[in-house]
PDB file of C-alpha atoms in Angstrom:
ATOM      1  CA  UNK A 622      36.708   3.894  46.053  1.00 59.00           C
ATOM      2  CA  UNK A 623      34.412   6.549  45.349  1.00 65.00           C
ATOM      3  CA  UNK A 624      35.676   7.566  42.153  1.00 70.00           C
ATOM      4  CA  UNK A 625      35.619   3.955  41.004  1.00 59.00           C
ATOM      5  CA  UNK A 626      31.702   4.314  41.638  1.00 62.00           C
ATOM      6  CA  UNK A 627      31.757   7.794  40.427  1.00 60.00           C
ATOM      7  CA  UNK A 628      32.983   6.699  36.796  1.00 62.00           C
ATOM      8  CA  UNK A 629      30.593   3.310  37.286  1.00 65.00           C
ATOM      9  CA  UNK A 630      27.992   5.440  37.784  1.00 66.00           C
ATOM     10  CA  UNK A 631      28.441   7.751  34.862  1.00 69.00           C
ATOM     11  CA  UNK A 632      28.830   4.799  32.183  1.00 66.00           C
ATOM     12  CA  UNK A 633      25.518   3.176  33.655  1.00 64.00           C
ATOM     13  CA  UNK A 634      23.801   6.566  32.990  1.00 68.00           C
ATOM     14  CA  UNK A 635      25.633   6.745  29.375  1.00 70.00           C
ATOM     15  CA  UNK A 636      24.373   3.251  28.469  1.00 82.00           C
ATOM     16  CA  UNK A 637      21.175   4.639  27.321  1.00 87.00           C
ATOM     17  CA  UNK A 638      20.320   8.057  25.574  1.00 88.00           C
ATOM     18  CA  UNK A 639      17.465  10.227  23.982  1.00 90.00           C
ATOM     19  CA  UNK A 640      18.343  12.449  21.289  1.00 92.00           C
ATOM     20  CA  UNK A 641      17.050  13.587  17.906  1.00 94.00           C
ATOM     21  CA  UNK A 642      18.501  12.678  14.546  1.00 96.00           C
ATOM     22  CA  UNK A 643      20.212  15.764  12.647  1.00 95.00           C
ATOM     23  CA  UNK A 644      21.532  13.890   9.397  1.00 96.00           C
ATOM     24  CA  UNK A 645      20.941  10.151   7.825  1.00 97.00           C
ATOM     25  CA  UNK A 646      23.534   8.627   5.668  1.00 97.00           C
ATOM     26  CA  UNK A 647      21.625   5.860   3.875  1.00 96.00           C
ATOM     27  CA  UNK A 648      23.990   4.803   1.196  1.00 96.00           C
ATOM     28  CA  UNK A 649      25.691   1.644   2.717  1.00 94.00           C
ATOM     29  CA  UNK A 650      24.610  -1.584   3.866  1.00 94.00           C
ATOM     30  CA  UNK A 651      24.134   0.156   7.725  1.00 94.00           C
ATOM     31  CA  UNK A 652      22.464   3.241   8.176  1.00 96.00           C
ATOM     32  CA  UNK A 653      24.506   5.534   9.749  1.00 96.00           C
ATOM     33  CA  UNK A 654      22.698   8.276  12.024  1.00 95.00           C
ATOM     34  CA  UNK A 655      24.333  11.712  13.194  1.00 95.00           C
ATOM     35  CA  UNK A 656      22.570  12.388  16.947  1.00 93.00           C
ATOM     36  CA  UNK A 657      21.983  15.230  18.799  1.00 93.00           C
ATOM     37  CA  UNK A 658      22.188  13.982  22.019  1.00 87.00           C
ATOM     38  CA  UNK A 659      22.152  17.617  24.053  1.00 80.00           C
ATOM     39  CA  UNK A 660      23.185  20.859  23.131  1.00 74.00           C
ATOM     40  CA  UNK A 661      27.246  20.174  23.060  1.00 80.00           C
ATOM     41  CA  UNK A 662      27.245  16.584  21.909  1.00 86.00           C
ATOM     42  CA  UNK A 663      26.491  15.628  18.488  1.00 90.00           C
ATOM     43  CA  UNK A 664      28.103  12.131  17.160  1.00 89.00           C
ATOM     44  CA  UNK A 665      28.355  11.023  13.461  1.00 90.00           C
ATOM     45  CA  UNK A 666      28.134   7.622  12.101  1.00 91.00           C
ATOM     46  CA  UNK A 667      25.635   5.955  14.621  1.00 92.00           C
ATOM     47  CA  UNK A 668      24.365   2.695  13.465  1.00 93.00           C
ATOM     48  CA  UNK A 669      20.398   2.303  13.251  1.00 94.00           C
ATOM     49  CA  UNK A 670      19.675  -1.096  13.652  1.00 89.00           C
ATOM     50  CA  UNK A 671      15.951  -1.413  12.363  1.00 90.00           C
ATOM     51  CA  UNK A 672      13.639  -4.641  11.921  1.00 90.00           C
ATOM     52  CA  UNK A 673      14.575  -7.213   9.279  1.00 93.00           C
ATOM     53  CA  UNK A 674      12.232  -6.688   6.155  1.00 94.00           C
ATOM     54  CA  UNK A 675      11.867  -3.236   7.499  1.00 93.00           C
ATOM     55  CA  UNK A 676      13.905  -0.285   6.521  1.00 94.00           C
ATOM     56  CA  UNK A 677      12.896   4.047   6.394  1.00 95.00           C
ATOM     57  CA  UNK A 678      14.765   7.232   6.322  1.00 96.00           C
ATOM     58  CA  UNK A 679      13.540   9.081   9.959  1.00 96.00           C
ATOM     59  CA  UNK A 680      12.990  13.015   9.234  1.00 96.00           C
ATOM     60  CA  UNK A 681      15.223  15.506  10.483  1.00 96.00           C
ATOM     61  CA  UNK A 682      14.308  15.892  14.539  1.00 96.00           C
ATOM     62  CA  UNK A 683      12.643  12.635  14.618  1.00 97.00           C
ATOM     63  CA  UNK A 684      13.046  11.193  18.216  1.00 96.00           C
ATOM     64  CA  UNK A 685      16.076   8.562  18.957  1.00 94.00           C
ATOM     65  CA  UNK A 686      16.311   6.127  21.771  1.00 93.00           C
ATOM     66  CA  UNK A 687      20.490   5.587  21.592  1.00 90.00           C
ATOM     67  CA  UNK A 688      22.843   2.463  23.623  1.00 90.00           C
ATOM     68  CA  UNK A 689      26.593   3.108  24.064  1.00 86.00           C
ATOM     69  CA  UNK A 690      28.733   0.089  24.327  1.00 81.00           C
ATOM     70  CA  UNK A 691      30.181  -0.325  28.313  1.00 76.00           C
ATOM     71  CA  UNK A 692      28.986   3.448  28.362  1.00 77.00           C
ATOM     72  CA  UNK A 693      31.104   4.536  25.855  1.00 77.00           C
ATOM     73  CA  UNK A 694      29.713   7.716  24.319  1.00 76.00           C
ATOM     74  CA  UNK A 695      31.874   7.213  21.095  1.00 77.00           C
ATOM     75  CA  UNK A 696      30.878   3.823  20.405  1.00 80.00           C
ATOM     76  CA  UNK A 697      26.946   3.707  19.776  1.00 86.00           C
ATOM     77  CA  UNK A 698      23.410   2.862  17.834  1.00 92.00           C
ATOM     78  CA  UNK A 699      20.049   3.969  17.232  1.00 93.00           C
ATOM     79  CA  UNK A 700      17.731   1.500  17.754  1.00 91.00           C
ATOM     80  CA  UNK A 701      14.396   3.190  17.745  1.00 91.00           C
ATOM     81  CA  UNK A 702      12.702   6.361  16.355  1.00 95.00           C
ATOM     82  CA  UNK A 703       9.429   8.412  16.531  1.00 95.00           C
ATOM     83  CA  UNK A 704       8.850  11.876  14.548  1.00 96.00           C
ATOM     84  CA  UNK A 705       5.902  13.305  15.916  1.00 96.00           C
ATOM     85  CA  UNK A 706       4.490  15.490  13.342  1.00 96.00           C
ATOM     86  CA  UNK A 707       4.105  12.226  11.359  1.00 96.00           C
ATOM     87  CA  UNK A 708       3.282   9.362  13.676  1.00 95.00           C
ATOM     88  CA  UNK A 709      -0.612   8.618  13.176  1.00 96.00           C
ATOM     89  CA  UNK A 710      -2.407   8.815  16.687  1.00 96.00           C
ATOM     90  CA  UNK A 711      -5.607   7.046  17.710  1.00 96.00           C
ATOM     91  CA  UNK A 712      -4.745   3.559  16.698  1.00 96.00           C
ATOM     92  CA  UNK A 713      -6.828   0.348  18.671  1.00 95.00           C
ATOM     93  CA  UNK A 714      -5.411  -2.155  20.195  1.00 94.00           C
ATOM     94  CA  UNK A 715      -3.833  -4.979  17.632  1.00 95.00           C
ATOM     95  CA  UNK A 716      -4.327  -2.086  14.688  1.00 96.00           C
ATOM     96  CA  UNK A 717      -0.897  -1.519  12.510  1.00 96.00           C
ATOM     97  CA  UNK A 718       0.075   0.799  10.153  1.00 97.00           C
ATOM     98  CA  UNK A 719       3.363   1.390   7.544  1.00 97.00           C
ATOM     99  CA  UNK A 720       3.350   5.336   6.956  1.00 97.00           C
ATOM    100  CA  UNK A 721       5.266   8.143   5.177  1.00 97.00           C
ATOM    101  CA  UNK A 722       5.875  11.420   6.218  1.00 96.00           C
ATOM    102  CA  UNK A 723       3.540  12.872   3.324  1.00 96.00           C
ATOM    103  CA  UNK A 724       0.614  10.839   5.064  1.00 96.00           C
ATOM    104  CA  UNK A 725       0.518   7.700   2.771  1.00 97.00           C
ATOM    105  CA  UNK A 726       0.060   4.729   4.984  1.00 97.00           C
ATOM    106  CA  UNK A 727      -1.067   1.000   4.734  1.00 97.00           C
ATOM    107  CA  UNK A 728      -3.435   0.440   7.674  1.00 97.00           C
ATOM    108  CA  UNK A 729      -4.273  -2.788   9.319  1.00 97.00           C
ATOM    109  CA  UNK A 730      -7.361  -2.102  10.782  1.00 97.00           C
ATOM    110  CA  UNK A 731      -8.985  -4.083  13.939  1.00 95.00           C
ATOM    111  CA  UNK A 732     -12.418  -4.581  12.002  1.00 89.00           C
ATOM    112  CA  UNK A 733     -12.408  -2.659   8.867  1.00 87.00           C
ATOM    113  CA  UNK A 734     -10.101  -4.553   6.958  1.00 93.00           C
ATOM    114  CA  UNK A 735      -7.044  -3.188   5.097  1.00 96.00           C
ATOM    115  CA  UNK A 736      -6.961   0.810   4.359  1.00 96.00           C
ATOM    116  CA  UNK A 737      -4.040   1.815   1.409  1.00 97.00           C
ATOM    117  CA  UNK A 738      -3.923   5.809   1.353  1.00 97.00           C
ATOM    118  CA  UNK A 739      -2.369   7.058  -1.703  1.00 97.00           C
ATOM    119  CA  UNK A 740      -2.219  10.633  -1.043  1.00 97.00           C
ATOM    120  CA  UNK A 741      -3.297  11.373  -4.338  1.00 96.00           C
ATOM    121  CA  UNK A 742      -0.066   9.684  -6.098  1.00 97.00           C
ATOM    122  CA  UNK A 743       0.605   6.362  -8.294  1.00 96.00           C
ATOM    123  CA  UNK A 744       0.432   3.012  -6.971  1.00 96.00           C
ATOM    124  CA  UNK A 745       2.970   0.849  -8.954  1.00 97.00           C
ATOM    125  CA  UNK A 746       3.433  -3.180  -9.154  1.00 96.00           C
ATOM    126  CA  UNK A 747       6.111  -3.906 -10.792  1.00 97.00           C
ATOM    127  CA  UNK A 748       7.726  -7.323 -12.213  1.00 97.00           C
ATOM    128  CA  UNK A 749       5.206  -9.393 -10.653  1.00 96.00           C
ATOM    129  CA  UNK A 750       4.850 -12.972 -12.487  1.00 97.00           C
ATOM    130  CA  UNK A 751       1.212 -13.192 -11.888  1.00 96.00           C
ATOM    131  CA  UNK A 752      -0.983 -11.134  -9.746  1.00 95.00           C
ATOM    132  CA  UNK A 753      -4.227 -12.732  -8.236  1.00 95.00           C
ATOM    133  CA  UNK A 754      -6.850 -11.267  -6.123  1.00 93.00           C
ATOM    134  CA  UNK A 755      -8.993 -13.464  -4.251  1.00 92.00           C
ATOM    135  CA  UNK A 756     -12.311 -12.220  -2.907  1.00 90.00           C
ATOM    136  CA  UNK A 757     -14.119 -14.855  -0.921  1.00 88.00           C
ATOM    137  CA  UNK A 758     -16.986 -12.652   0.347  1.00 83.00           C
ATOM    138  CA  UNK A 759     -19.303 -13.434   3.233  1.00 79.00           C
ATOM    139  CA  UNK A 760     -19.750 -17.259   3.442  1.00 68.00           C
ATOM    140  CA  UNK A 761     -21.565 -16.967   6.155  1.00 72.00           C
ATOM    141  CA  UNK A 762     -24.232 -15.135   4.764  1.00 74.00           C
ATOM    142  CA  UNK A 763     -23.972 -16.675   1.468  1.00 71.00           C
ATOM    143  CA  UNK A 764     -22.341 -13.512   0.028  1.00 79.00           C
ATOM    144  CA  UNK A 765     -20.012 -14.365  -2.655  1.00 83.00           C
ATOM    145  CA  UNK A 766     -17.171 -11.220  -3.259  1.00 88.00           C
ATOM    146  CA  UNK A 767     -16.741  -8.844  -5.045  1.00 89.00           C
ATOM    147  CA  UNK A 768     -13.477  -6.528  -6.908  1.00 90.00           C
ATOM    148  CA  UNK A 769     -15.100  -3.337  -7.172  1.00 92.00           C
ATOM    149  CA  UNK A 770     -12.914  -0.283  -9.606  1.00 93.00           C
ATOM    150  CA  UNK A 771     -13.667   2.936  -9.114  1.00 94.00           C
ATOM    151  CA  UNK A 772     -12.004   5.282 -12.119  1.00 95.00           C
ATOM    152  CA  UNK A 773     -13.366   8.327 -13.522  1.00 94.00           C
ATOM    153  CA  UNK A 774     -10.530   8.819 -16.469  1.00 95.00           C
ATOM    154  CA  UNK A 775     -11.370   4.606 -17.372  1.00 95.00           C
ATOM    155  CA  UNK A 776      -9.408   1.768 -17.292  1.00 94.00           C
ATOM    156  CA  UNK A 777      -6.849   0.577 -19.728  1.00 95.00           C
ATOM    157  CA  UNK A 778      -5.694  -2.901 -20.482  1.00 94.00           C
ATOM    158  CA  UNK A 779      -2.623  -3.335 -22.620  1.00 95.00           C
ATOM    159  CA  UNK A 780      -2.567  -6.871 -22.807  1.00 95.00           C
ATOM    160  CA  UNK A 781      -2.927  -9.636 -25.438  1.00 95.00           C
ATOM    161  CA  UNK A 782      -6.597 -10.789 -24.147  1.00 94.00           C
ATOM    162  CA  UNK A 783      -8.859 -10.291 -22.185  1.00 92.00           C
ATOM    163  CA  UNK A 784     -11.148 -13.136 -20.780  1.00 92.00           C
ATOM    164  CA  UNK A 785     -14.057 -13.849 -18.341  1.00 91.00           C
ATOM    165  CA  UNK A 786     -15.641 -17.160 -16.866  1.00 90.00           C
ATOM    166  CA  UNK A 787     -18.689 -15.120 -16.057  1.00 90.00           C
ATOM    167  CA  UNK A 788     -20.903 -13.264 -17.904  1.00 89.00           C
ATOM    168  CA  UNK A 789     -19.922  -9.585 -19.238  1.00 90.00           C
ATOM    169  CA  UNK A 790     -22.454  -6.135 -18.862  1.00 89.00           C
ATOM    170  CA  UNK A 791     -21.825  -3.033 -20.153  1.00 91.00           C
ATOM    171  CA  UNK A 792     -23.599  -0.077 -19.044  1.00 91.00           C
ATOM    172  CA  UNK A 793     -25.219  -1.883 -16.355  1.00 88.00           C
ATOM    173  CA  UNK A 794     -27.034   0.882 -15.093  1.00 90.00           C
ATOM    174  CA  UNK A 795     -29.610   1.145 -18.083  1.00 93.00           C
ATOM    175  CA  UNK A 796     -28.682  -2.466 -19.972  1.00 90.00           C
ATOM    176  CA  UNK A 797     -30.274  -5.117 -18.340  1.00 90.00           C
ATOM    177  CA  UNK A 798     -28.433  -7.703 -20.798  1.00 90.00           C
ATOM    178  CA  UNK A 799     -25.403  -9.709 -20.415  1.00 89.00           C
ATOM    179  CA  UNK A 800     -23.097  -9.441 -23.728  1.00 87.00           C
ATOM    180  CA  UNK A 801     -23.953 -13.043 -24.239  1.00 87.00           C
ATOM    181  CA  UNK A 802     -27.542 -12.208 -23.980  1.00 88.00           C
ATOM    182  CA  UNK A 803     -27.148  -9.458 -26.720  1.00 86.00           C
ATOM    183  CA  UNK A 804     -25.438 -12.008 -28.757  1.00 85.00           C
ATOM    184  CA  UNK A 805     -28.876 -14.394 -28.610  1.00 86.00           C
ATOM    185  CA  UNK A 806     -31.186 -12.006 -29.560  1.00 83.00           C
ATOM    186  CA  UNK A 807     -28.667 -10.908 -31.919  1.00 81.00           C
ATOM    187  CA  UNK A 808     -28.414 -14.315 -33.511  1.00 85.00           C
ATOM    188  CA  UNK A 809     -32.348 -14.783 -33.566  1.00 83.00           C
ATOM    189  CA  UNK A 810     -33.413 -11.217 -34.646  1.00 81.00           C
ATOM    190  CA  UNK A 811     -35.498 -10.669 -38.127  1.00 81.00           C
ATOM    191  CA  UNK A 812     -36.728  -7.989 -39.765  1.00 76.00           C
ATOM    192  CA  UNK A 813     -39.683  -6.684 -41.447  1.00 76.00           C
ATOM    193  CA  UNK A 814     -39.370  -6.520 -45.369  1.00 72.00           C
ATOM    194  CA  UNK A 815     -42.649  -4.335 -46.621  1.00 69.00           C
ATOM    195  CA  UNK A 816     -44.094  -4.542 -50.050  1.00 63.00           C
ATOM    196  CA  UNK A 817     -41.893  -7.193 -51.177  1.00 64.00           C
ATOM    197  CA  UNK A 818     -45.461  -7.684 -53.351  1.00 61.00           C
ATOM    198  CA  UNK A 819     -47.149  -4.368 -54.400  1.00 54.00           C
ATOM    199  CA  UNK A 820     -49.717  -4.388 -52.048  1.00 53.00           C
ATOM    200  CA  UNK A 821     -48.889  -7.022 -49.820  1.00 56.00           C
ATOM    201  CA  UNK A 822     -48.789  -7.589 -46.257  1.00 58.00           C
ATOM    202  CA  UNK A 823     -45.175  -7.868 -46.860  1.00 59.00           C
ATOM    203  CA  UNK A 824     -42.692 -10.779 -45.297  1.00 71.00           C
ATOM    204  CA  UNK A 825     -40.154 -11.065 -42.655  1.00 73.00           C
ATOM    205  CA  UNK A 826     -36.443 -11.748 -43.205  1.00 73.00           C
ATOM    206  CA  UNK A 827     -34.612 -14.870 -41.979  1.00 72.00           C
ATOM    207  CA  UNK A 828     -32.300 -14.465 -39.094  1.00 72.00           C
ATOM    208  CA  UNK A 829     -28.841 -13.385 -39.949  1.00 72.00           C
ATOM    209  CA  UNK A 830     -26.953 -16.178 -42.057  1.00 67.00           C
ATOM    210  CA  UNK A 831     -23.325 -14.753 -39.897  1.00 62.00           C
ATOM    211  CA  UNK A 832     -23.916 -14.882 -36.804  1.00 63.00           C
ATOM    212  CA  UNK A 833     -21.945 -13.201 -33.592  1.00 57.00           C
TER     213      UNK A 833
END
């Protein structure tokens, strides 16, 4: 009898198991995980069984929480993992955040919104049908939003056309006209034509007979 709850006992305490990965093998529809599980035992071919929607490659050493079927050492799967050189710390209650081992995260903040850290490196839509970006602002303080590009080397549209509904400003800092402003006084300027008499006061041209 005691043997029976000798061996019950050691597949209750093999049900569950900490270990750290050694080796991913992400090429088939499963992931497949080799464990380190202690110092002697080190399976192959563990499935991970992550989120749906959600899928990564764990670092070497990352942390492994492990279940073995009836006990079963041989028969296995990962089903959760931590690296802890990586894992961003300090996070409030309700925050989230997607993140790479080279730092680049998207961070659902409490309060400030949504942070994207590049790390320095490209950020890259591709095949999108149409992209739209709706900023609603502050409605309760009658704050209407605003899509705000900050690029030092410029910005470059390769595109057929390029249209507004609003007005258009270049050089906004000094310019205090709209490009359909500059297009007015464009349309209305004259000019001064001296001595079209010798000796007159001279006479001023009509506005321009093209206009912008």
């Amino acid at each position: 009898m005691s043997s029976v709850l000798d061996g019950l006992q050691r597949k209750v305490k093999a049900i569950i198991g900490r270990g750290r990965v050694k080796f991913v093998d992400d090429s088939g529809s499963v992931q497949k995980v080799q464990v380190l599980m202690n110092g002697i035992e080190t399976p192959d071919n563990r499935y991970r069984v992550p989120e749906f929607g959600f899928t990564s490659n764990p670092p070497e050493d990352s942390d492994v929480i492990a279940v073995h079927i009836d006990g079963d050492r041989s028969a296995g799967a990962v089903l959760g993992t931590n690296h802890q050189p990586s894992r961003p710390k300090g996070l409030q209650p309700g925050e989230t955040m997607l993140y790479s081992q080279d730092g680049k995260s998207v961070f659902l903040t409490a309060s400030g919104g949504i942070i994207v850290e590049a790390k320095g490196q490209d950020v890259i839509v591709n095949d999108a049908r149409n992209v739209t970006w709706n900023c609603t602002g502050d409605f309760t303080q009658n704050v209407g939003g605003k899509y705000k590009v900050v690029a030092a080397g410029g910005v470059e549209f390769d595109t057929s056309m390029v249209k507004s509904s609003g007005d258009m400003q270049d050089n906004f800092g000094t310019n205090a006209h709209t490009m359909a402003q500059m297009r007015s006084i464009y349309n209305a300027h004259t000019h001064p034509v001296p001595n079209v008499q010798l000796g007159g006061p001279g006479a001023t041209s009509s506005a321009p007979n093209q206009l912008e």
